[in-house]
Coordinates of C-alpha atoms and ligand atoms in Angstrom, one line a residue:
X1 CA 111.8 39.6 98.3
X2 CA 108.5 37.5 98.3
X3 CA 106.9 36.1 101.2
X4 CA 107.6 32.5 101.5
X5 CA 105.4 30.0 102.5
X6 CA 106.9 26.8 104.0
X7 CA 104.9 23.4 103.6
X8 CA 104.9 19.8 103.5
X9 CA 102.5 17.0 102.2
X10 CA 98.8 17.5 101.4
X11 CA 97.1 15.0 103.6
X12 CA 98.9 15.0 106.8
X13 CA 102.0 16.0 108.5
X14 CA 104.1 13.8 111.1
X15 CA 106.5 15.2 113.8
X16 CA 109.3 15.5 111.3
X17 CA 107.2 17.6 108.8
X18 CA 105.7 19.8 111.5
X19 CA 109.4 20.5 113.1
X20 CA 111.1 21.3 109.8
X21 CA 108.3 23.9 108.5
X22 CA 108.0 25.5 111.7
X23 CA 111.8 25.7 112.3
X24 CA 112.3 26.5 108.7
X25 CA 110.0 29.5 108.5
X26 CA 111.6 30.8 111.8
X27 CA 115.2 30.6 110.3
X28 CA 113.5 32.4 107.2
X29 CA 112.5 35.1 109.9
X30 CA 115.7 35.3 111.7
X31 CA 117.3 36.3 108.4
X32 CA 115.1 39.1 107.8
X33 CA 112.3 37.6 105.5
X34 CA 108.8 37.0 106.2
X35 CA 107.6 33.4 106.1
X36 CA 105.0 31.2 107.6
X37 CA 104.3 27.7 108.4
X38 CA 101.4 25.9 106.7
X39 CA 99.8 22.8 106.8
X40 CA 97.0 22.0 104.9
X41 CA 96.5 18.4 106.4
X42 CA 95.9 17.0 109.8
X43 CA 98.8 16.7 112.3
X44 CA 99.1 13.0 113.1
X45 CA 99.8 11.0 115.9
X46 CA 103.3 11.5 116.2
X47 CA 102.6 15.2 117.1
X48 CA 101.7 14.3 120.7
X49 CA 99.4 16.2 122.4
X50 CA 102.7 17.0 125.0
X51 CA 104.2 18.2 121.5
X52 CA 101.3 20.5 120.7
X53 CA 101.1 21.9 124.2
X54 CA 104.4 23.5 123.4
X55 CA 102.4 26.0 121.1
X56 CA 103.0 25.5 117.5
X57 CA 102.9 28.5 115.3
X58 CA 101.0 27.6 111.9
X59 CA 98.4 28.4 109.3
X60 CA 95.9 26.1 108.2
X61 CA 95.2 28.3 105.3
X62 CA 97.9 30.1 103.1
X63 CA 97.5 33.8 104.2
X64 CA 98.2 35.3 100.5
X65 CA 98.7 33.7 96.9
X66 CA 101.6 36.3 96.3
X67 CA 104.1 34.1 97.8
X68 CA 106.7 31.2 96.7
X69 CA 106.7 27.9 98.4
X70 CA 109.5 25.9 100.2
X71 CA 108.7 22.0 100.6
X72 CA 109.8 20.0 103.7
X73 CA 110.1 15.9 104.2
X74 CA 108.3 15.2 100.9
X75 CA 109.4 15.3 97.4
X76 CA 107.1 13.2 95.3
X77 CA 104.8 15.8 93.4
X78 CA 101.5 13.8 93.9
X79 CA 101.8 14.2 97.8
X80 CA 103.1 17.8 97.8
X81 CA 100.3 20.4 99.2
X82 CA 98.4 21.5 96.2
X83 CA 99.0 25.1 97.1
X84 CA 102.4 24.6 96.6
X85 CA 102.4 22.5 93.5
X86 CA 99.8 25.1 92.0
X87 CA 102.3 27.8 92.4
X88 CA 106.0 28.2 92.6
X89 CA 108.5 25.9 94.6
X90 CA 111.6 27.4 95.1
X91 CA 113.4 24.8 97.6
X92 CA 112.9 21.3 98.8
X93 CA 114.4 19.8 101.8
X94 CA 113.7 15.8 101.8
X95 CA 115.0 12.5 102.9
X96 CA 113.0 10.1 100.5
X97 CA 114.1 8.5 97.7
X98 CA 112.7 8.7 94.3
X99 CA 112.5 12.0 93.1
X100 CA 116.2 13.5 93.2
X101 CA 116.7 13.7 89.6
X102 CA 113.1 15.4 89.1
X103 CA 113.9 18.3 91.5
X104 CA 117.6 18.5 90.5
X105 CA 116.5 19.3 87.1
X106 CA 114.0 21.7 88.1
X107 CA 115.5 23.8 91.1
X108 CA 119.5 22.5 91.0
X109 CA 121.2 23.4 94.3
X110 CA 118.1 24.4 95.9
X111 CA 116.9 20.8 96.1
X112 CA 118.5 19.0 99.2
X113 CA 117.4 15.4 99.2
X114 CA 119.7 13.4 101.4
X115 CA 118.8 9.9 102.6
X116 CA 119.6 10.1 106.2
X117 CA 117.4 9.4 109.3
X118 CA 115.4 12.9 109.7
X119 CA 114.7 16.1 107.5
X120 CA 115.2 17.5 110.6
X121 CA 118.9 17.0 110.8
X122 CA 119.3 19.0 107.0
X123 CA 117.1 22.0 108.9
X124 CA 119.5 21.8 111.7
X125 CA 122.3 22.0 109.7
X126 CA 121.0 24.9 107.9
X127 CA 120.8 26.7 111.0
X128 CA 124.2 26.0 112.0
X129 CA 125.7 26.6 108.1
X130 CA 123.7 30.0 107.8
X131 CA 125.1 30.9 111.7
X132 CA 121.7 31.2 113.4
X133 CA 122.3 28.0 116.1
X134 CA 122.5 30.3 118.7
X135 CA 119.1 31.9 117.9
X136 CA 116.9 29.1 117.4
X137 CA 113.7 29.1 120.0
X138 CA 113.2 26.3 122.2
X139 CA 110.0 25.2 120.8
X140 CA 111.9 25.0 117.5
X141 CA 114.8 23.1 119.1
X142 CA 112.4 20.9 120.8
X143 CA 110.5 19.9 117.7
X144 CA 113.8 19.1 115.6
X145 CA 114.7 17.1 118.4
X146 CA 111.6 15.1 118.7
X147 CA 111.3 14.5 114.9
X148 CA 115.0 13.0 114.9
X149 CA 114.1 10.7 117.8
X150 CA 110.5 9.6 116.1
X151 CA 112.2 9.3 112.3
X152 CA 115.1 7.4 113.4
X153 CA 113.2 4.9 115.8
X154 CA 115.1 6.2 118.9
X155 CA 118.0 5.5 116.5
X156 CA 117.2 2.0 115.8
X157 CA 116.5 2.2 112.3
X158 CA 119.0 1.4 109.7
X159 CA 118.9 4.7 107.9
X160 CA 120.0 6.7 110.9
X161 CA 123.3 8.4 109.9
X162 CA 126.0 9.9 112.2
X163 CA 124.7 13.1 111.5
X164 CA 121.5 12.6 112.8
X165 CA 122.9 11.7 116.2
X166 CA 125.3 14.9 116.2
X167 CA 122.2 17.1 115.3
X168 CA 120.2 15.1 118.2
X169 CA 122.8 16.0 120.8
X170 CA 123.4 19.3 119.8
X171 CA 119.5 19.8 120.0
X172 CA 119.1 18.1 123.2
X173 CA 121.3 20.5 125.0
X174 CA 118.8 23.4 124.0
X175 CA 115.7 21.6 124.8
X176 CA 115.2 22.1 128.5
X177 CA 113.5 18.7 128.8
X178 CA 114.1 16.2 131.5
X179 CA 115.9 12.7 130.4
X180 CA 112.4 10.9 131.0
X181 CA 110.9 12.8 128.3
X182 CA 112.0 10.5 125.8
X183 CA 110.1 7.5 127.1
X184 CA 107.2 9.7 127.9
X185 CA 107.0 10.9 124.3
X186 CA 106.8 7.2 122.8
X187 CA 104.1 6.4 125.5
X188 CA 101.9 9.0 124.8
X189 CA 101.9 8.1 121.3
X190 CA 100.8 4.6 122.2
X191 CA 97.9 5.8 124.5
X192 CA 96.5 7.9 121.8
X193 CA 96.4 5.3 119.1
X194 CA 94.4 2.9 121.5
X195 CA 91.9 5.4 121.4
X196 CA 91.5 5.5 117.7
X197 CA 93.1 3.0 115.6
X198 CA 91.4 3.5 112.3
X199 CA 92.1 7.1 112.2
X200 CA 95.7 7.1 113.2
X201 CA 96.5 4.4 110.8
X202 CA 95.1 6.3 107.9
X203 CA 96.6 9.4 109.1
X204 CA 99.9 7.6 108.1
X205 CA 99.3 5.4 104.9
X206 CA 100.6 5.7 101.6
X207 CA 99.6 4.1 98.2
X208 CA 102.8 3.3 96.0
X209 CA 103.1 2.8 92.4
X210 CA 106.3 1.5 91.5
X211 CA 107.6 0.7 87.5
X212 CA 108.5 -2.6 88.7
X213 CA 105.4 -3.8 90.6
X214 CA 102.4 -4.6 88.6
X215 CA 99.9 -3.1 91.1
X216 CA 99.5 -0.1 93.1
X217 CA 100.0 -1.2 97.0
X218 CA 98.9 0.5 100.2
X219 CA 101.4 0.6 103.3
X220 CA 100.1 1.6 106.5
X221 CA 103.1 2.2 109.3
X222 CA 102.6 2.8 112.7
X223 CA 105.4 3.1 115.0
X224 CA 104.9 1.5 118.3
X225 CA 107.5 1.1 121.7
X226 CA 106.2 -2.8 121.7
X227 CA 104.2 -3.7 118.8
X228 CA 104.3 -7.3 119.6
X229 CA 100.6 -8.1 120.2
X230 CA 99.2 -5.0 118.3
X231 CA 98.3 -6.5 114.8
X232 CA 96.6 -9.7 116.0
X233 CA 94.6 -7.7 118.5
X234 CA 93.7 -5.2 116.1
X235 CA 93.6 -6.8 112.7
X236 CA 89.9 -5.8 111.9
X237 CA 90.7 -2.1 112.6
X238 CA 93.7 -2.4 110.6
X239 CA 91.8 -4.1 107.7
X240 CA 89.2 -1.6 107.2
X241 CA 91.5 1.4 107.7
X242 CA 93.6 -0.1 104.9
X243 CA 90.8 -1.2 102.5
X244 CA 89.6 2.4 102.7
X245 CA 92.3 3.4 100.2
X246 CA 90.5 1.4 97.6
X247 CA 93.1 -1.2 96.7
X248 CA 93.1 -4.9 97.4
X249 CA 96.8 -4.9 97.6
X250 CA 97.7 -3.7 101.2
X251 CA 100.1 -4.3 104.1
X252 CA 100.3 -2.9 107.4
X253 CA 104.0 -2.6 108.9
X254 CA 104.7 -1.9 112.7
X255 CA 108.2 -1.1 113.7
X256 CA 108.5 -2.2 117.2
X257 CA 111.0 -0.2 118.7
X258 CA 112.0 -2.1 121.8
X259 CA 112.2 -5.3 119.9
X260 CA 114.1 -3.8 117.0
X261 CA 112.0 -5.6 114.6
X262 CA 108.8 -5.1 112.3
X263 CA 105.5 -7.0 112.4
X264 CA 103.7 -7.1 108.9
X265 CA 100.0 -8.3 108.2
X266 CA 98.3 -8.6 104.8
X267 CA 95.8 -11.0 103.7
X268 CA 96.8 -10.8 99.9
X269 CA 99.3 -13.6 98.5
X270 CA 101.0 -11.2 96.0
X271 CA 101.7 -8.8 98.8
X272 CA 102.8 -11.9 100.6
X273 CA 105.1 -12.9 97.6
X274 CA 106.4 -9.2 96.9
X275 CA 107.4 -8.6 100.4
X276 CA 108.9 -12.1 101.0
X277 CA 110.9 -11.4 97.6
X278 CA 111.7 -7.9 98.5
X279 CA 112.6 -8.1 102.5
X280 CA 113.0 -12.0 102.4
X281 CA 110.4 -12.3 105.0
X282 CA 108.8 -15.6 105.8
X283 CA 104.9 -15.2 106.0
X284 CA 103.0 -17.7 108.6
X285 CA 99.5 -17.2 107.4
X286 CA 98.9 -13.4 107.1
X287 CA 101.5 -12.3 109.4
X288 CA 105.5 -12.0 109.3
X289 CA 108.3 -10.7 111.5
X290 CA 111.6 -9.3 110.4
X291 CA 114.9 -9.5 112.1
X292 CA 115.6 -5.9 111.8
X293 CA 113.6 -2.6 111.8
X294 CA 112.2 -1.4 108.7
X295 CA 111.0 2.2 107.8
X296 CA 108.6 2.5 105.0
X297 CA 110.8 4.7 102.8
X298 CA 113.7 1.8 103.5
X299 CA 111.1 -0.8 102.1
X300 CA 110.4 1.2 99.0
X301 CA 114.3 1.8 98.5
X302 CA 114.4 -1.8 98.7
X303 CA 111.7 -2.6 96.2
X304 CA 113.2 -0.1 93.6
X305 CA 116.3 -2.4 93.3
X306 CA 114.5 -5.8 92.8
Ligands
MN401 MN1 110.6 12.6 107.6

């Protein structure tokens, strides 16, 4: 059987991607295969110094070209690691909408795209289905647990599924961490943002081209525990980070976990109109606040139905 390289997006990996890639490579090895975790881009702000200190096992270059690829937490071919799209992709696990039919057509039942809170939930369910739940390492259990926490915005996101909760509860028992770890994880993310606003935003920004929207638009996303004052304080940094992607149509979205709402900032009238229509927001000047939490993938899903 061929060596397997488990990977994700080209540009960056968040905690969900990092967890899925590392834990799935481990699952394949538990099954007697050879597999490695490969990240071509940076690990973003959600992979905090505390998480890195657990000791993450991965490559930044593929160790061989004679391999097949498994892709995690991304299914838009435009964003997938270039080494994978240039080679053979045999499996995809993701929870973003838009490319379900594309992968179904190419790899059939080896495409696992389900719109739940975290891709990490899908990977934990694979451990259970494949009889390896008792053999997962503490590091992989912790990574999957942290990914579920982060991608569901501490279970505040509407996209959260009962399956995410169940996976989190099961994994938490294997993590050997104090209850205070959860608050300290989010606090650690905010501290690292303060030191490096532009780079942190660039590491979690995507440009979208939708069939029913007449312009490409850039959405930056930064999850904060308390995001109420961030945009007004950092508007200049936010603007320069998003303009660096080269499109005039940009918007910054801040899911504010403790408030359970999002804060938005854009200067472009067409983007304001798009978001007012799509999410029923009301802009006051360049700023708007929603009455619920919105993840970027939920926003896109909403826009597809416009
Ligand atoms: Mn994810």
